[in-house]
Short mmCIF file of C-alpha atoms and ligand atoms in Angstrom, two decimals:
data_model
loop_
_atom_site.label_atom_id
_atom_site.label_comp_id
_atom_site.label_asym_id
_atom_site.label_seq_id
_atom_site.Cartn_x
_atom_site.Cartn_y
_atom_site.Cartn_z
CA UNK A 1 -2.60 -8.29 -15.30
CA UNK A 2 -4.71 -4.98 -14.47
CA UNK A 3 -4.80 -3.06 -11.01
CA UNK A 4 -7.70 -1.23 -9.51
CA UNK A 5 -7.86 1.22 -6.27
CA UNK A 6 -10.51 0.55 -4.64
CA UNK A 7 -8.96 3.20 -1.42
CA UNK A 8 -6.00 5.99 -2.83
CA UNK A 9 -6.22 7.85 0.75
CA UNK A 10 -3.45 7.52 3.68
CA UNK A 11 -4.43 7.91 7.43
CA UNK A 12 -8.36 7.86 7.34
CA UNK A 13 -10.85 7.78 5.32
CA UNK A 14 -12.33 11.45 4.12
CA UNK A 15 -15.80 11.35 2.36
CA UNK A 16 -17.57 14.45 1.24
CA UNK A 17 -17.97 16.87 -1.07
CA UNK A 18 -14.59 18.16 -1.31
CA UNK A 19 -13.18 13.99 -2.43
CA UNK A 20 -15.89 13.17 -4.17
CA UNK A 21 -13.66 12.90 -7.78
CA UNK A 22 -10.58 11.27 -6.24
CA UNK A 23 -12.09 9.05 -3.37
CA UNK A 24 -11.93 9.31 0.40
CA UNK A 25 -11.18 5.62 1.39
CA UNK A 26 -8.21 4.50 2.43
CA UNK A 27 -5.68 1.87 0.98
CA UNK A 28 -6.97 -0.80 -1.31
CA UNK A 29 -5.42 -1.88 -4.39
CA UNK A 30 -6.91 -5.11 -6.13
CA UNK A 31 -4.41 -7.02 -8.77
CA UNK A 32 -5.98 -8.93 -11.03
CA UNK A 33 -4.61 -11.41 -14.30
CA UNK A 34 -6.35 -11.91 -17.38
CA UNK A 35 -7.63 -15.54 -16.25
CA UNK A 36 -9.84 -13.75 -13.42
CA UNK A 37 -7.04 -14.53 -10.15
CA UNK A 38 -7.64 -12.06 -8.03
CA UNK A 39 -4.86 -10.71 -5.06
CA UNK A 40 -5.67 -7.41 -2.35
CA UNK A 41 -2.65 -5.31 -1.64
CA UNK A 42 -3.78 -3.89 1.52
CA UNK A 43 -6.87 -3.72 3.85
CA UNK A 44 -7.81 0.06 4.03
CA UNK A 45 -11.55 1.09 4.06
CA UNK A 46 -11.87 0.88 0.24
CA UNK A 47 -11.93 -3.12 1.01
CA UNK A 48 -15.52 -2.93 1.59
CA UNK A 49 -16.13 -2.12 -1.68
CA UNK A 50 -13.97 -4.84 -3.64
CA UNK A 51 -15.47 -7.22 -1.02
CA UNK A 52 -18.79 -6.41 -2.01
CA UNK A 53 -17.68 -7.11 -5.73
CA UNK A 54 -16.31 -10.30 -4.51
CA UNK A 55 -18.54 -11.89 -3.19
CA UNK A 56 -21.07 -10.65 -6.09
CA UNK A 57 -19.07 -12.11 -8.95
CA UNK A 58 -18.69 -15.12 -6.41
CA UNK A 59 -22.56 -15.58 -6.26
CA UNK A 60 -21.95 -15.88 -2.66
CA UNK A 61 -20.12 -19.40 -3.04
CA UNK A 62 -17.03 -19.47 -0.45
CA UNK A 63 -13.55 -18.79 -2.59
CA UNK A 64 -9.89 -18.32 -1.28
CA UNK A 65 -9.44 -14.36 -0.88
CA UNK A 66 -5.36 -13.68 -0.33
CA UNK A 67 -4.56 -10.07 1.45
CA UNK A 68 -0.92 -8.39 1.39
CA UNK A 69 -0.13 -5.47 4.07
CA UNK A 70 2.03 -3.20 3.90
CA UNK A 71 2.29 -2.80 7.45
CA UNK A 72 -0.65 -2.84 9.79
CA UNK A 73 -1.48 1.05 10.66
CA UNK A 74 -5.22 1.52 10.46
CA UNK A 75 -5.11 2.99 6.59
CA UNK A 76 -4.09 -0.37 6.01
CA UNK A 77 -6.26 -2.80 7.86
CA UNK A 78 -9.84 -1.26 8.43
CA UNK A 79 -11.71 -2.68 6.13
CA UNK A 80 -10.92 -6.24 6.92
CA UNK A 81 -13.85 -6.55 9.42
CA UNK A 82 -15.94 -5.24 6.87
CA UNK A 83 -15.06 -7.38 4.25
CA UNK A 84 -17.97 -9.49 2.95
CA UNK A 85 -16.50 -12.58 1.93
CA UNK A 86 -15.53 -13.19 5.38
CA UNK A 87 -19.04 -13.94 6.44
CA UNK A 88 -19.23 -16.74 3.76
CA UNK A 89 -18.68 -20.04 5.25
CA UNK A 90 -16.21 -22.22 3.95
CA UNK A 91 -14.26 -18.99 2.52
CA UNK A 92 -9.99 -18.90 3.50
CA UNK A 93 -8.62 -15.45 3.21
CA UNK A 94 -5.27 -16.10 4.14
CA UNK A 95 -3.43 -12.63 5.31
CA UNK A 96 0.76 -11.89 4.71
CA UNK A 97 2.14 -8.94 6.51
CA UNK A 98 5.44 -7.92 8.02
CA UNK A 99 5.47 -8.93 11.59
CA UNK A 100 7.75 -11.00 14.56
CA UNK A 101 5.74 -14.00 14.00
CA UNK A 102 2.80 -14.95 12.44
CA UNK A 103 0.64 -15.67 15.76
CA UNK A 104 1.12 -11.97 16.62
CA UNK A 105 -0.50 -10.97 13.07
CA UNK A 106 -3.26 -13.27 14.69
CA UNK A 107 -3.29 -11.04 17.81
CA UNK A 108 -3.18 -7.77 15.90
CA UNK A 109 -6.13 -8.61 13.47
CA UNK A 110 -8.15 -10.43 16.25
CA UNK A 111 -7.35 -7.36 18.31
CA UNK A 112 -9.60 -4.95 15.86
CA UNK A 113 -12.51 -7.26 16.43
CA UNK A 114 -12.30 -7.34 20.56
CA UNK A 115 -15.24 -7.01 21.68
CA UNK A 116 -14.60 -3.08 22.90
CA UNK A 117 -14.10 -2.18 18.87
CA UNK A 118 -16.32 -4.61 16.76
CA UNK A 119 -19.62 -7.12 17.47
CA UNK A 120 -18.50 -10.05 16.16
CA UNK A 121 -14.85 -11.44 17.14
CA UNK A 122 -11.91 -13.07 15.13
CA UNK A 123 -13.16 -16.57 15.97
CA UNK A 124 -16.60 -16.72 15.73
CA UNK A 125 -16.63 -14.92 12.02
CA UNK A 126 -17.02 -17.77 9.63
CA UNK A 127 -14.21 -17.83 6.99
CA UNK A 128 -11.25 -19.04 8.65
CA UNK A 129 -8.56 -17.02 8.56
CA UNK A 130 -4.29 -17.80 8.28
CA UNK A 131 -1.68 -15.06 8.70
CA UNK A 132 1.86 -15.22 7.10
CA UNK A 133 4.74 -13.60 8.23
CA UNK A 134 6.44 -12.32 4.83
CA UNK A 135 10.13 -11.25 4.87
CA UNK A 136 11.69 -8.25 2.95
CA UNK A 137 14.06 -10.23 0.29
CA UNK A 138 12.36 -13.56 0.30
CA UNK A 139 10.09 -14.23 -2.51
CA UNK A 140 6.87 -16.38 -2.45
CA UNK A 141 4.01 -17.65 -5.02
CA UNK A 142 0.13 -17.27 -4.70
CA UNK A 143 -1.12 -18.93 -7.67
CA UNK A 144 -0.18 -17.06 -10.46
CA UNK A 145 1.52 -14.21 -8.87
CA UNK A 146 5.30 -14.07 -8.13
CA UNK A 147 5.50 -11.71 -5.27
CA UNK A 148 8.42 -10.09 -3.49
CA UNK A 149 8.73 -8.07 0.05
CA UNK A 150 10.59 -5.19 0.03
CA UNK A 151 11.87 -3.28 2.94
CA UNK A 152 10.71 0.46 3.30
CA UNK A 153 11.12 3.02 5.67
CA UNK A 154 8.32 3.31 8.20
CA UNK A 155 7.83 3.98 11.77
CA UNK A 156 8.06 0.41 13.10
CA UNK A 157 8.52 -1.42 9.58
CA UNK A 158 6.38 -1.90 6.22
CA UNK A 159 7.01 -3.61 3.27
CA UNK A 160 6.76 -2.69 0.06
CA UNK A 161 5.72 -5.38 -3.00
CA UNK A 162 6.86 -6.01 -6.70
CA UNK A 163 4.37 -8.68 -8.17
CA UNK A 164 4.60 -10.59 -11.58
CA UNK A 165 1.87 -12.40 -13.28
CA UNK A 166 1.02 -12.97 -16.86
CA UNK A 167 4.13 -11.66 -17.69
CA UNK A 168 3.81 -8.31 -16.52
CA UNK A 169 4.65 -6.55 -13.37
CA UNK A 170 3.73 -4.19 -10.98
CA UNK A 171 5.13 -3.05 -7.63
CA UNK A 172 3.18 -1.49 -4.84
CA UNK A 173 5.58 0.93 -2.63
CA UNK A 174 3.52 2.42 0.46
CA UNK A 175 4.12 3.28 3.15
CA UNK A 176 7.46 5.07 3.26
CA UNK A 177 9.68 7.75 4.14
CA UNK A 178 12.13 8.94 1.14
CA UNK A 179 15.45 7.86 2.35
CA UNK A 180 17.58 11.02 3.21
CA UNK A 181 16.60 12.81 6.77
CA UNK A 182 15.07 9.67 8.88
CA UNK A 183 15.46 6.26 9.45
CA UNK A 184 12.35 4.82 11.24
CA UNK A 185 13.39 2.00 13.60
CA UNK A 186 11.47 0.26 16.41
CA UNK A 187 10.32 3.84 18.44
CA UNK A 188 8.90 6.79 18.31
CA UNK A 189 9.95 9.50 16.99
CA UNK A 190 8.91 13.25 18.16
CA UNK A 191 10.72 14.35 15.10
CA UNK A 192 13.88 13.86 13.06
CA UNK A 193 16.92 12.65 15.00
CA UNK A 194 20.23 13.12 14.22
CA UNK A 195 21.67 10.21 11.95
CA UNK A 196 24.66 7.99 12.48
CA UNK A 197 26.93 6.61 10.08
CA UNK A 198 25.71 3.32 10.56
CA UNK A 199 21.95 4.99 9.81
CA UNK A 200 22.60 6.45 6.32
CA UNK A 201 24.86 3.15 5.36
CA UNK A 202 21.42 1.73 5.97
CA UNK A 203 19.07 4.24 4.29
CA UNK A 204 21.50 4.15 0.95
CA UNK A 205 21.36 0.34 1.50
CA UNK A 206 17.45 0.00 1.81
CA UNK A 207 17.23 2.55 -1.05
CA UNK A 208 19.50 0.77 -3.43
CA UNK A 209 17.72 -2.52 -2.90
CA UNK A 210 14.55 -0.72 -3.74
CA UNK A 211 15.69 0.89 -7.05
CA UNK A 212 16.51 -3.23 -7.52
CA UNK A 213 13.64 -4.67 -7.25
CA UNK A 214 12.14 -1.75 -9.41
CA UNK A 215 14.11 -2.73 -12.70
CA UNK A 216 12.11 -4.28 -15.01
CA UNK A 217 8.83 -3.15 -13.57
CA UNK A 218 6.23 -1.63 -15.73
CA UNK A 219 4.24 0.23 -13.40
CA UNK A 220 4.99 1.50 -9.68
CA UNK A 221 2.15 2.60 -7.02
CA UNK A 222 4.10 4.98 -4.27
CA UNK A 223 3.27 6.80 -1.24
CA UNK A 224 3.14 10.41 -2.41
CA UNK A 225 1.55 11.69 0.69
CA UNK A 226 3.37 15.25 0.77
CA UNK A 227 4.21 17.71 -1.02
CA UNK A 228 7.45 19.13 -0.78
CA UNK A 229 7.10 21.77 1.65
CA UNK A 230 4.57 19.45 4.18
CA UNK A 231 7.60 16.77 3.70
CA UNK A 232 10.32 19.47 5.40
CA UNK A 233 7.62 19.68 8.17
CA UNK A 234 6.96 16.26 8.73
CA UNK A 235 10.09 14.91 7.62
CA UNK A 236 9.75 12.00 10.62
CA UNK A 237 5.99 10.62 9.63
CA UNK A 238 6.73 8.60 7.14
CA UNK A 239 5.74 9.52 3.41
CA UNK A 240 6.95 10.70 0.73
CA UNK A 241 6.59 13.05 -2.17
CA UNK A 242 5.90 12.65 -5.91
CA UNK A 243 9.57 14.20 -6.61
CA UNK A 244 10.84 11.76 -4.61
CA UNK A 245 9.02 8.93 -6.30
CA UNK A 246 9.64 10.26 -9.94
CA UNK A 247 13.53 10.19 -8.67
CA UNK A 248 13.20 6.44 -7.86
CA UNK A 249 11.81 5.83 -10.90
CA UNK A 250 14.45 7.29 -13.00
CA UNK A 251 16.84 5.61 -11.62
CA UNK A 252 15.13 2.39 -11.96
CA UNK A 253 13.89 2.55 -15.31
CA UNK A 254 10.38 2.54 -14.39
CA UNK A 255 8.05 3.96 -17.32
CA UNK A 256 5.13 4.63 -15.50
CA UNK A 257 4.69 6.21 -11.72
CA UNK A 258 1.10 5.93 -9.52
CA UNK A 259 1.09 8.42 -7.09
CA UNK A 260 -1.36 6.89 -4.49
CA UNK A 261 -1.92 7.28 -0.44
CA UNK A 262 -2.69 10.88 -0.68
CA UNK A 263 -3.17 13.44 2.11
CA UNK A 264 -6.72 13.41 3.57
CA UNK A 265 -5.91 17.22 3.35
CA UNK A 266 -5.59 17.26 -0.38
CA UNK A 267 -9.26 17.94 -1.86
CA UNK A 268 -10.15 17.49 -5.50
CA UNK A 269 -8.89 20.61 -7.14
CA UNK A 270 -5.68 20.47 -5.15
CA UNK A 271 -5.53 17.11 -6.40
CA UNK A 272 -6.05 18.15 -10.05
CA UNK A 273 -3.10 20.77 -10.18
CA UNK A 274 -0.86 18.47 -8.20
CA UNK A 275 -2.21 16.00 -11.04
CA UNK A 276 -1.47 18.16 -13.57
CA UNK A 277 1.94 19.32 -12.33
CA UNK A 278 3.62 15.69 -11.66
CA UNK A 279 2.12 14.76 -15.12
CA UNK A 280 4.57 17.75 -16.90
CA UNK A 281 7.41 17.04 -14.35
CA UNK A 282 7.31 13.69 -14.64
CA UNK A 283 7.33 13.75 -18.50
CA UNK A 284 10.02 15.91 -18.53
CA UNK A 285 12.28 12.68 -17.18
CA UNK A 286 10.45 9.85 -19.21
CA UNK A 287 7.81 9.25 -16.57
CA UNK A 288 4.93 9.07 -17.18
CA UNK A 289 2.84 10.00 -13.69
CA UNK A 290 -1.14 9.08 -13.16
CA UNK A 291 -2.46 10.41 -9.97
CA UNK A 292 -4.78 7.33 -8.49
CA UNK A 293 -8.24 7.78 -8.12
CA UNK A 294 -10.55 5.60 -6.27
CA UNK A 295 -12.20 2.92 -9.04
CA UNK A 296 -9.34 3.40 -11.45
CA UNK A 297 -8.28 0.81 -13.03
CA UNK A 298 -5.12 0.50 -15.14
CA UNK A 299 -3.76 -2.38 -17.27
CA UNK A 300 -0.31 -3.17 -16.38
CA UNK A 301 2.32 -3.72 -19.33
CA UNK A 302 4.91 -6.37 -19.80
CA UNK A 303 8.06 -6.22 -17.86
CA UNK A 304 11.61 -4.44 -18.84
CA UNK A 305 9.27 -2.20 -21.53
CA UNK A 306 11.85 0.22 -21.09
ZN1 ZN B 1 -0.73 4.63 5.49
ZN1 ZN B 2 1.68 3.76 7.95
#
């Protein structure tokens, strides 16, 4: 199997001058195994692009497209009305997400595409559509890919995803919070609030099922939105650092680290040194950390490697 990033940014999408080497769309990564199956982790602005590829390689004959969110915050679902195979008739892209029920996923993407935000609605685009409600814990099969939803900490939810195929595996772990200061539940939060005992018996828990699911995996994509000092800022908006990630690694036994979904604020040559840094501290503890660029595209090694 091999991965590509189509989008590596969180929150929106920054173009211009000062992104031009990293990429200023926002979530996209595309998973693909050696026989040509193709799945889309996320539905962020860089969608356009693999869409475009899509349908290309396609020849514009309708295909089954299959989309995984994370959650369903704009970074993660803006390019879907700009995604070109939808306009092919007779295409199914069939859409799994975290949500109450699947008919609300319905609501949410048809919602983007009300008339106030977007010419054409839901309905009247011509692939049909499906949502699926996916469940952190409860594994499920698209074709060749063995995927399973795992629960991260979010404001209001997201799931993060380990996926085998072709006898390698990958896991995709954005958005979330590190697992220390704040537990996101179903509110907002102004800032951090003050945790009970039943809150950190839930972080460690959420945290230790994580490091879980991580065993075995070759490769792991992770929010590393902040640096360390914007994290003790922003402790309550959900991301986390590259230290944090490198620490889940280790104690997973993960060989290689992705850092991905990374500040809009963070140009090029910040980018570079924080590229350059996480690569040395990373190494230090048997890690070896890429910093995700958009168009990379890695090849993804067999499981338990390590
Ligand atoms: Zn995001
Ligand atoms: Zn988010």
């Amino acid at each position: 199997m091999q991965i590509t990033f189509w989008g590596v940014r969180g929150s929106y999408p920054v173009p211009g001058a000062a992104t031009v080497r990293y990429g200023g769309q926002t979530s996209c990564v595309e998973a693909r195994t050696a026989s040509g199956e193709t799945l889309i982790v996320d539905a962020g602005t860089g969608l356009r692009q693999l869409g475009n590829k899509l349908a290309r390689e396609s020849g514009g004959a309708p295909g089954q497209h299959h989309v995984l969110l994370s959650h369903v915050h704009w970074d993660h679902i803006q390019g879907l009305p700009f995604f070109s195979p939808a306009y092919i008739p007779g295409t199914r892209i069939s859409v799994y997400a975290l949500l109450t029920a699947a008919d609300e996923l319905n609501q949410v993407i048809g919602g983007i595409t009300r008339h106030e935000f977007f010419p054409m609605p839901l309905e009247a685009v011509p692939a049909n559509f499906d949502f699926h409600q996916v469940e952190p814990g409860v594994a499920f099969v698209i074709g060749q890919f063995h995927i399973m939803p795992i629960a991260l900490n979010h404001p209001f939810g997201s799931v993060g995803y380990r996926i085998d195929a072709d006898g390698s595996s990958w896991a995709y772990v954005s958005d979330t919070a590190p697992f220390d200061k704040v537990l996101h539940k179903q509110h907002f939060l102004k800032g951090p609030e003050p945790l009970s005992a039943d809150d950190v018996t839930a972080l460690t828990a959420m945290r230790e099922a994580l490091v879980v699911r991580l065993k075995g995996v070759d490769t792991v994509v992770y929010d590393t939105h902040f640096l360390p000092e914007e994290y003790e800022r922003f402790p309550h908006y959900g991301h986390s650092t590259p230290d944090q990630a490198i620490q889940i690694c280790v104690e997973a036994g993960v060989r290689r680290l992705v850092l991905y979904h990374h500040a809009p604020s963070h140009g090029d040559d910040q980018m570079d040194k924080i590229a350059a840094d996480y690569l040395a501290k990373g190494a230090a503890v048997g890690v070896e950390v890429l910093t995700s660029f958009e168009g990379m595209t890695l090849p993804v090694g067999p499981e338990g490697t390590k």
